[in-house]
Amino acid sequence: QVQLVESGGGLVQPGGSLRLSCTASGGTFSSYGMGWFRQVPGGERQFVAAITRDGGSTYYLGSLKGRSTISRDNAKNTVYLHMNNLQPEDTAVYYCNIDPTPGKTYDYWGQGTQVTVSS
């Protein structure tokens, strides 16, 4: 089973930026599309962005669209999410996962990385 480790979160002021990383192990990373998701306390986990296996296409949904960039480095088994102009409503735990498709449910999630946007 693929194992996922997210990192790069932290406390940032409104208007600031962060780059999140997600490193995968236990599978062939380059054979998976990858996605980022986020979850606020008491809320459902929501899709944020996805990238195809070769990085050639990207997709975004929600309020981070236009303020974020998903990318990947298959040599490092890592997918990134660079977020700009962060706002307090972006505060959430951010997760990655493989082959995101609408309606898909997952049995496994990594530990996530906490992003807190506050002055």
CSV table of N, CA and C in Angstrom, one decimal:
chain,number,residue,atom,x,y,z
A,1,GLN,N,0.8,-1.2,0.0
A,1,GLN,CA,0.0,0.0,0.0
A,1,GLN,C,0.9,1.2,0.0
A,2,VAL,N,0.4,2.2,-0.7
A,2,VAL,CA,1.2,3.5,-0.8
A,2,VAL,C,1.1,4.2,0.5
A,3,GLN,N,2.2,4.7,1.1
A,3,GLN,CA,2.2,5.5,2.3
A,3,GLN,C,2.5,6.9,1.9
A,4,LEU,N,1.8,7.9,2.5
A,4,LEU,CA,1.9,9.3,2.2
A,4,LEU,C,2.3,10.1,3.4
A,5,VAL,N,3.2,11.0,3.2
A,5,VAL,CA,3.7,11.8,4.3
A,5,VAL,C,3.6,13.3,3.8
A,6,GLU,N,2.7,14.0,4.5
A,6,GLU,CA,2.6,15.5,4.1
A,6,GLU,C,3.4,16.3,5.1
A,7,SER,N,3.9,17.4,4.6
A,7,SER,CA,4.7,18.3,5.4
A,7,SER,C,4.7,19.7,4.8
A,8,GLY,N,5.2,20.7,5.5
A,8,GLY,CA,5.3,22.0,5.0
A,8,GLY,C,4.3,23.0,5.6
A,9,GLY,N,3.3,22.5,6.3
A,9,GLY,CA,2.4,23.4,6.9
A,9,GLY,C,3.0,24.2,8.0
A,10,GLY,N,2.2,25.1,8.6
A,10,GLY,CA,2.6,26.0,9.6
A,10,GLY,C,1.7,27.2,9.8
A,11,LEU,N,2.2,28.1,10.6
A,11,LEU,CA,1.5,29.3,10.9
A,11,LEU,C,2.0,30.4,9.9
A,12,VAL,N,1.0,31.0,9.2
A,12,VAL,CA,1.4,32.1,8.3
A,12,VAL,C,0.4,33.2,8.4
A,13,GLN,N,0.9,34.4,8.2
A,13,GLN,CA,0.0,35.6,8.3
A,13,GLN,C,-0.9,35.7,7.0
A,14,PRO,N,-2.0,36.3,7.1
A,14,PRO,CA,-2.8,36.6,5.9
A,14,PRO,C,-2.0,37.3,4.8
A,15,GLY,N,-2.2,36.8,3.6
A,15,GLY,CA,-1.4,37.3,2.5
A,15,GLY,C,-0.1,36.5,2.2
A,16,GLY,N,0.2,35.6,3.1
A,16,GLY,CA,1.4,34.9,3.0
A,16,GLY,C,1.3,33.7,2.1
A,17,SER,N,2.4,33.0,2.0
A,17,SER,CA,2.5,31.8,1.1
A,17,SER,C,3.1,30.6,1.8
A,18,LEU,N,2.8,29.4,1.3
A,18,LEU,CA,3.3,28.2,1.8
A,18,LEU,C,3.5,27.2,0.7
A,19,ARG,N,4.4,26.3,0.8
A,19,ARG,CA,4.5,25.2,-0.1
A,19,ARG,C,4.5,23.9,0.7
A,20,LEU,N,3.4,23.2,0.4
A,20,LEU,CA,3.2,21.9,1.0
A,20,LEU,C,3.9,20.8,0.2
A,21,SER,N,4.3,19.8,0.8
A,21,SER,CA,4.9,18.6,0.2
A,21,SER,C,4.2,17.3,0.6
A,22,CYS,N,4.2,16.4,-0.3
A,22,CYS,CA,3.6,15.1,0.0
A,22,CYS,C,4.6,14.1,-0.6
A,23,THR,N,5.2,13.2,0.1
A,23,THR,CA,6.1,12.2,-0.4
A,23,THR,C,5.5,10.8,-0.2
A,24,ALA,N,5.5,10.1,-1.3
A,24,ALA,CA,4.9,8.8,-1.3
A,24,ALA,C,5.9,7.7,-1.3
A,25,SER,N,5.6,6.6,-0.7
A,25,SER,CA,6.4,5.4,-0.8
A,25,SER,C,5.6,4.1,-0.9
A,26,GLY,N,6.1,3.1,-1.3
A,26,GLY,CA,5.4,1.8,-1.4
A,26,GLY,C,4.7,1.6,-2.7
A,27,GLY,N,4.9,2.4,-3.6
A,27,GLY,CA,4.2,2.2,-4.9
A,27,GLY,C,5.0,2.9,-6.0
A,28,THR,N,4.5,2.8,-7.2
A,28,THR,CA,5.1,3.5,-8.3
A,28,THR,C,4.5,4.8,-8.5
A,29,PHE,N,5.2,5.8,-8.0
A,29,PHE,CA,4.6,7.2,-7.9
A,29,PHE,C,4.2,7.7,-9.2
A,30,SER,N,5.0,7.5,-10.2
A,30,SER,CA,4.8,8.0,-11.5
A,30,SER,C,3.6,7.4,-12.2
A,31,SER,N,3.0,6.4,-11.7
A,31,SER,CA,1.8,5.7,-12.3
A,31,SER,C,0.5,6.3,-11.7
A,32,TYR,N,0.6,7.2,-10.7
A,32,TYR,CA,-0.6,7.7,-10.1
A,32,TYR,C,-0.8,9.2,-10.4
A,33,GLY,N,-2.0,9.6,-10.7
A,33,GLY,CA,-2.4,11.0,-10.5
A,33,GLY,C,-2.4,11.3,-9.1
A,34,MET,N,-2.2,12.5,-8.7
A,34,MET,CA,-2.1,12.9,-7.3
A,34,MET,C,-3.1,14.1,-7.0
A,35,GLY,N,-3.6,14.1,-5.8
A,35,GLY,CA,-4.5,15.2,-5.5
A,35,GLY,C,-4.2,15.7,-4.1
A,36,TRP,N,-4.6,17.0,-3.9
A,36,TRP,CA,-4.5,17.6,-2.6
A,36,TRP,C,-6.0,17.8,-2.1
A,37,PHE,N,-6.2,17.7,-0.8
A,37,PHE,CA,-7.4,17.9,-0.2
A,37,PHE,C,-7.2,18.7,1.1
A,38,ARG,N,-8.3,19.2,1.6
A,38,ARG,CA,-8.2,19.9,2.9
A,38,ARG,C,-9.5,19.7,3.8
A,39,GLN,N,-9.3,19.8,5.1
A,39,GLN,CA,-10.4,19.5,6.0
A,39,GLN,C,-10.3,20.5,7.1
A,40,VAL,N,-11.4,21.2,7.4
A,40,VAL,CA,-11.4,22.1,8.5
A,40,VAL,C,-12.1,21.3,9.7
A,41,PRO,N,-11.9,21.7,10.9
A,41,PRO,CA,-12.5,21.0,12.0
A,41,PRO,C,-14.0,21.0,11.9
A,42,GLY,N,-14.5,19.8,12.0
A,42,GLY,CA,-15.9,19.6,11.9
A,42,GLY,C,-16.5,19.5,10.5
A,43,GLY,N,-15.6,19.7,9.5
A,43,GLY,CA,-16.0,19.7,8.2
A,43,GLY,C,-15.6,18.5,7.4
A,44,GLU,N,-16.1,18.4,6.2
A,44,GLU,CA,-15.7,17.2,5.3
A,44,GLU,C,-14.4,17.6,4.6
A,45,ARG,N,-13.7,16.5,4.3
A,45,ARG,CA,-12.5,16.7,3.5
A,45,ARG,C,-12.9,17.1,2.1
A,46,GLN,N,-12.3,18.1,1.6
A,46,GLN,CA,-12.6,18.7,0.3
A,46,GLN,C,-11.5,18.6,-0.7
A,47,PHE,N,-11.8,18.4,-1.9
A,47,PHE,CA,-10.8,18.4,-3.0
A,47,PHE,C,-10.3,19.8,-3.2
A,48,VAL,N,-9.0,19.9,-3.4
A,48,VAL,CA,-8.4,21.2,-3.7
A,48,VAL,C,-7.8,21.2,-5.1
A,49,ALA,N,-6.9,20.2,-5.4
A,49,ALA,CA,-6.2,20.3,-6.7
A,49,ALA,C,-5.8,18.9,-7.0
A,50,ALA,N,-5.5,18.7,-8.3
A,50,ALA,CA,-5.0,17.4,-8.8
A,50,ALA,C,-4.0,17.6,-9.9
A,51,ILE,N,-3.2,16.6,-10.1
A,51,ILE,CA,-2.2,16.7,-11.2
A,51,ILE,C,-2.1,15.3,-11.8
A,52,THR,N,-2.0,15.2,-13.1
A,52,THR,CA,-1.9,13.9,-13.8
A,52,THR,C,-0.5,13.3,-13.6
A,53,ARG,N,-0.4,12.0,-14.0
A,53,ARG,CA,0.8,11.2,-13.7
A,53,ARG,C,2.1,11.9,-14.2
A,54,ASP,N,2.0,12.5,-15.4
A,54,ASP,CA,3.2,13.1,-15.9
A,54,ASP,C,3.3,14.6,-15.6
A,55,GLY,N,2.4,15.1,-14.9
A,55,GLY,CA,2.4,16.5,-14.5
A,55,GLY,C,1.9,17.4,-15.6
A,56,GLY,N,1.4,16.9,-16.7
A,56,GLY,CA,1.1,17.7,-17.9
A,56,GLY,C,-0.2,18.4,-17.7
A,57,SER,N,-1.1,18.0,-16.8
A,57,SER,CA,-2.4,18.6,-16.6
A,57,SER,C,-2.7,18.8,-15.2
A,58,THR,N,-3.3,19.9,-14.8
A,58,THR,CA,-3.7,20.2,-13.4
A,58,THR,C,-5.1,20.6,-13.4
A,59,TYR,N,-5.7,20.5,-12.2
A,59,TYR,CA,-7.1,20.8,-12.0
A,59,TYR,C,-7.2,21.4,-10.6
A,60,TYR,N,-8.1,22.4,-10.5
A,60,TYR,CA,-8.3,23.1,-9.2
A,60,TYR,C,-9.8,23.3,-9.0
A,61,LEU,N,-10.1,23.3,-7.7
A,61,LEU,CA,-11.5,23.5,-7.4
A,61,LEU,C,-11.6,24.3,-6.1
A,62,GLY,N,-12.6,25.2,-6.0
A,62,GLY,CA,-12.8,25.8,-4.7
A,62,GLY,C,-12.0,27.1,-4.6
A,63,SER,N,-12.0,27.6,-3.4
A,63,SER,CA,-11.5,29.0,-3.2
A,63,SER,C,-10.0,29.1,-3.4
A,64,LEU,N,-9.2,28.0,-3.4
A,64,LEU,CA,-7.8,28.1,-3.7
A,64,LEU,C,-7.5,28.2,-5.2
A,65,LYS,N,-8.5,28.0,-6.0
A,65,LYS,CA,-8.2,28.1,-7.4
A,65,LYS,C,-7.8,29.5,-7.8
A,66,GLY,N,-6.7,29.6,-8.5
A,66,GLY,CA,-6.2,30.9,-8.8
A,66,GLY,C,-5.1,31.4,-7.8
A,67,ARG,N,-5.1,30.7,-6.7
A,67,ARG,CA,-4.1,31.1,-5.6
A,67,ARG,C,-3.2,30.0,-5.3
A,68,SER,N,-3.3,28.9,-6.0
A,68,SER,CA,-2.4,27.7,-5.7
A,68,SER,C,-1.9,27.1,-7.0
A,69,THR,N,-0.8,26.4,-6.8
A,69,THR,CA,-0.2,25.7,-8.0
A,69,THR,C,0.2,24.3,-7.5
A,70,ILE,N,-0.3,23.2,-8.1
A,70,ILE,CA,0.1,21.9,-7.8
A,70,ILE,C,1.2,21.5,-8.8
A,71,SER,N,2.2,20.8,-8.3
A,71,SER,CA,3.3,20.3,-9.2
A,71,SER,C,3.8,19.0,-8.6
A,72,ARG,N,4.6,18.3,-9.3
A,72,ARG,CA,5.2,17.1,-8.8
A,72,ARG,C,6.6,16.9,-9.4
A,73,ASP,N,7.3,16.1,-8.6
A,73,ASP,CA,8.7,15.7,-9.0
A,73,ASP,C,8.7,14.1,-8.9
A,74,ASN,N,8.5,13.5,-10.0
A,74,ASN,CA,8.4,12.0,-10.0
A,74,ASN,C,9.7,11.4,-9.5
A,75,ALA,N,10.9,12.0,-9.8
A,75,ALA,CA,12.1,11.5,-9.3
A,75,ALA,C,12.2,11.5,-7.8
A,76,LYS,N,11.5,12.4,-7.2
A,76,LYS,CA,11.5,12.5,-5.7
A,76,LYS,C,10.2,11.9,-5.1
A,77,ASN,N,9.4,11.3,-5.9
A,77,ASN,CA,8.1,10.7,-5.4
A,77,ASN,C,7.3,11.7,-4.6
A,78,THR,N,7.3,13.0,-5.0
A,78,THR,CA,6.7,14.1,-4.2
A,78,THR,C,5.8,14.9,-5.1
A,79,VAL,N,4.7,15.3,-4.5
A,79,VAL,CA,3.8,16.3,-5.1
A,79,VAL,C,3.8,17.5,-4.2
A,80,TYR,N,3.6,18.6,-4.7
A,80,TYR,CA,3.7,19.9,-4.0
A,80,TYR,C,2.4,20.7,-4.2
A,81,LEU,N,2.1,21.5,-3.2
A,81,LEU,CA,1.0,22.5,-3.4
A,81,LEU,C,1.5,23.8,-2.9
A,82,HIS,N,1.7,24.7,-3.8
A,82,HIS,CA,2.2,26.1,-3.5
A,82,HIS,C,1.0,27.0,-3.4
A,83,MET,N,0.8,27.6,-2.3
A,83,MET,CA,-0.4,28.4,-2.0
A,83,MET,C,0.1,29.9,-1.8
A,84,ASN,N,-0.6,30.8,-2.4
A,84,ASN,CA,-0.3,32.2,-2.3
A,84,ASN,C,-1.5,33.0,-1.7
A,85,ASN,N,-1.2,34.2,-1.2
A,85,ASN,CA,-2.3,35.0,-0.7
A,85,ASN,C,-3.2,34.3,0.3
A,86,LEU,N,-2.7,33.6,1.2
A,86,LEU,CA,-3.5,32.8,2.1
A,86,LEU,C,-4.3,33.6,3.0
A,87,GLN,N,-5.5,33.1,3.3
A,87,GLN,CA,-6.5,33.8,4.1
A,87,GLN,C,-6.9,32.9,5.3
A,88,PRO,N,-7.5,33.5,6.3
A,88,PRO,CA,-7.9,32.7,7.5
A,88,PRO,C,-8.8,31.6,7.1
A,89,GLU,N,-9.6,31.7,6.1
A,89,GLU,CA,-10.5,30.6,5.7
A,89,GLU,C,-9.7,29.4,5.1
A,90,ASP,N,-8.5,29.6,4.8
A,90,ASP,CA,-7.6,28.5,4.3
A,90,ASP,C,-7.1,27.6,5.4
A,91,THR,N,-7.3,28.1,6.6
A,91,THR,CA,-6.9,27.3,7.7
A,91,THR,C,-7.5,25.9,7.7
A,92,ALA,N,-6.7,24.9,7.7
A,92,ALA,CA,-7.2,23.5,7.6
A,92,ALA,C,-6.1,22.5,7.7
A,93,VAL,N,-6.4,21.3,7.8
A,93,VAL,CA,-5.4,20.2,7.6
A,93,VAL,C,-5.4,19.8,6.2
A,94,TYR,N,-4.2,19.8,5.6
A,94,TYR,CA,-4.1,19.5,4.2
A,94,TYR,C,-3.5,18.1,4.0
A,95,TYR,N,-4.2,17.3,3.1
A,95,TYR,CA,-3.8,16.0,2.8
A,95,TYR,C,-3.6,15.8,1.3
A,96,CYS,N,-2.8,14.7,1.0
A,96,CYS,CA,-2.7,14.3,-0.4
A,96,CYS,C,-3.2,12.9,-0.5
A,97,ASN,N,-3.5,12.5,-1.7
A,97,ASN,CA,-3.9,11.1,-2.0
A,97,ASN,C,-3.7,10.8,-3.4
A,98,ILE,N,-3.9,9.5,-3.8
A,98,ILE,CA,-3.6,9.1,-5.2
A,98,ILE,C,-4.9,9.0,-6.0
A,99,ASP,N,-4.7,9.2,-7.3
A,99,ASP,CA,-5.7,9.0,-8.3
A,99,ASP,C,-7.1,9.6,-7.9
A,100,PRO,N,-7.1,10.9,-7.6
A,100,PRO,CA,-8.4,11.5,-7.2
A,100,PRO,C,-9.4,11.5,-8.3
A,101,THR,N,-10.6,11.1,-8.0
A,101,THR,CA,-11.7,11.1,-9.0
A,101,THR,C,-12.9,11.5,-8.3
A,102,PRO,N,-13.9,12.2,-8.9
A,102,PRO,CA,-15.1,12.6,-8.2
A,102,PRO,C,-15.8,11.5,-7.6
A,103,GLY,N,-16.1,11.7,-6.3
A,103,GLY,CA,-16.9,10.6,-5.6
A,103,GLY,C,-16.1,9.5,-5.0
A,104,LYS,N,-14.8,9.5,-5.3
A,104,LYS,CA,-13.9,8.4,-4.8
A,104,LYS,C,-13.8,8.5,-3.3
A,105,THR,N,-13.8,7.4,-2.6
A,105,THR,CA,-13.6,7.3,-1.2
A,105,THR,C,-12.3,6.6,-1.0
A,106,TYR,N,-11.6,6.9,0.1
A,106,TYR,CA,-10.3,6.4,0.4
A,106,TYR,C,-10.3,5.6,1.7
A,107,ASP,N,-9.6,4.5,1.8
A,107,ASP,CA,-9.5,3.8,3.1
A,107,ASP,C,-8.3,4.3,3.8
A,108,TYR,N,-7.4,5.0,3.1
A,108,TYR,CA,-6.1,5.4,3.8
A,108,TYR,C,-5.9,6.9,3.5
A,109,TRP,N,-5.5,7.6,4.6
A,109,TRP,CA,-5.0,8.9,4.5
A,109,TRP,C,-3.7,9.1,5.4
A,110,GLY,N,-2.9,9.9,4.9
A,110,GLY,CA,-1.7,10.2,5.7
A,110,GLY,C,-2.1,11.1,6.9
A,111,GLN,N,-1.1,11.6,7.7
A,111,GLN,CA,-1.4,12.3,8.9
A,111,GLN,C,-1.8,13.8,8.6
A,112,GLY,N,-1.6,14.2,7.3
A,112,GLY,CA,-1.9,15.6,7.0
A,112,GLY,C,-0.9,16.6,7.5
A,113,THR,N,-1.0,17.8,7.1
A,113,THR,CA,-0.2,18.9,7.6
A,113,THR,C,-1.1,20.1,7.9
A,114,GLN,N,-0.9,20.7,9.1
A,114,GLN,CA,-1.8,21.7,9.5
A,114,GLN,C,-1.3,23.1,8.9
A,115,VAL,N,-2.2,23.8,8.3
A,115,VAL,CA,-2.0,25.1,7.9
A,115,VAL,C,-2.9,26.1,8.7
A,116,THR,N,-2.3,27.0,9.3
A,116,THR,CA,-3.0,28.0,10.1
A,116,THR,C,-2.7,29.4,9.6
A,117,VAL,N,-3.7,30.1,9.2
A,117,VAL,CA,-3.5,31.5,8.7
A,117,VAL,C,-4.1,32.4,9.7
A,118,SER,N,-3.3,33.2,10.3
A,118,SER,CA,-3.7,34.1,11.3
A,118,SER,C,-2.7,35.2,11.6
A,119,SER,N,-3.2,36.3,11.9
A,119,SER,CA,-2.3,37.4,12.3
A,119,SER,C,-2.0,37.5,13.8
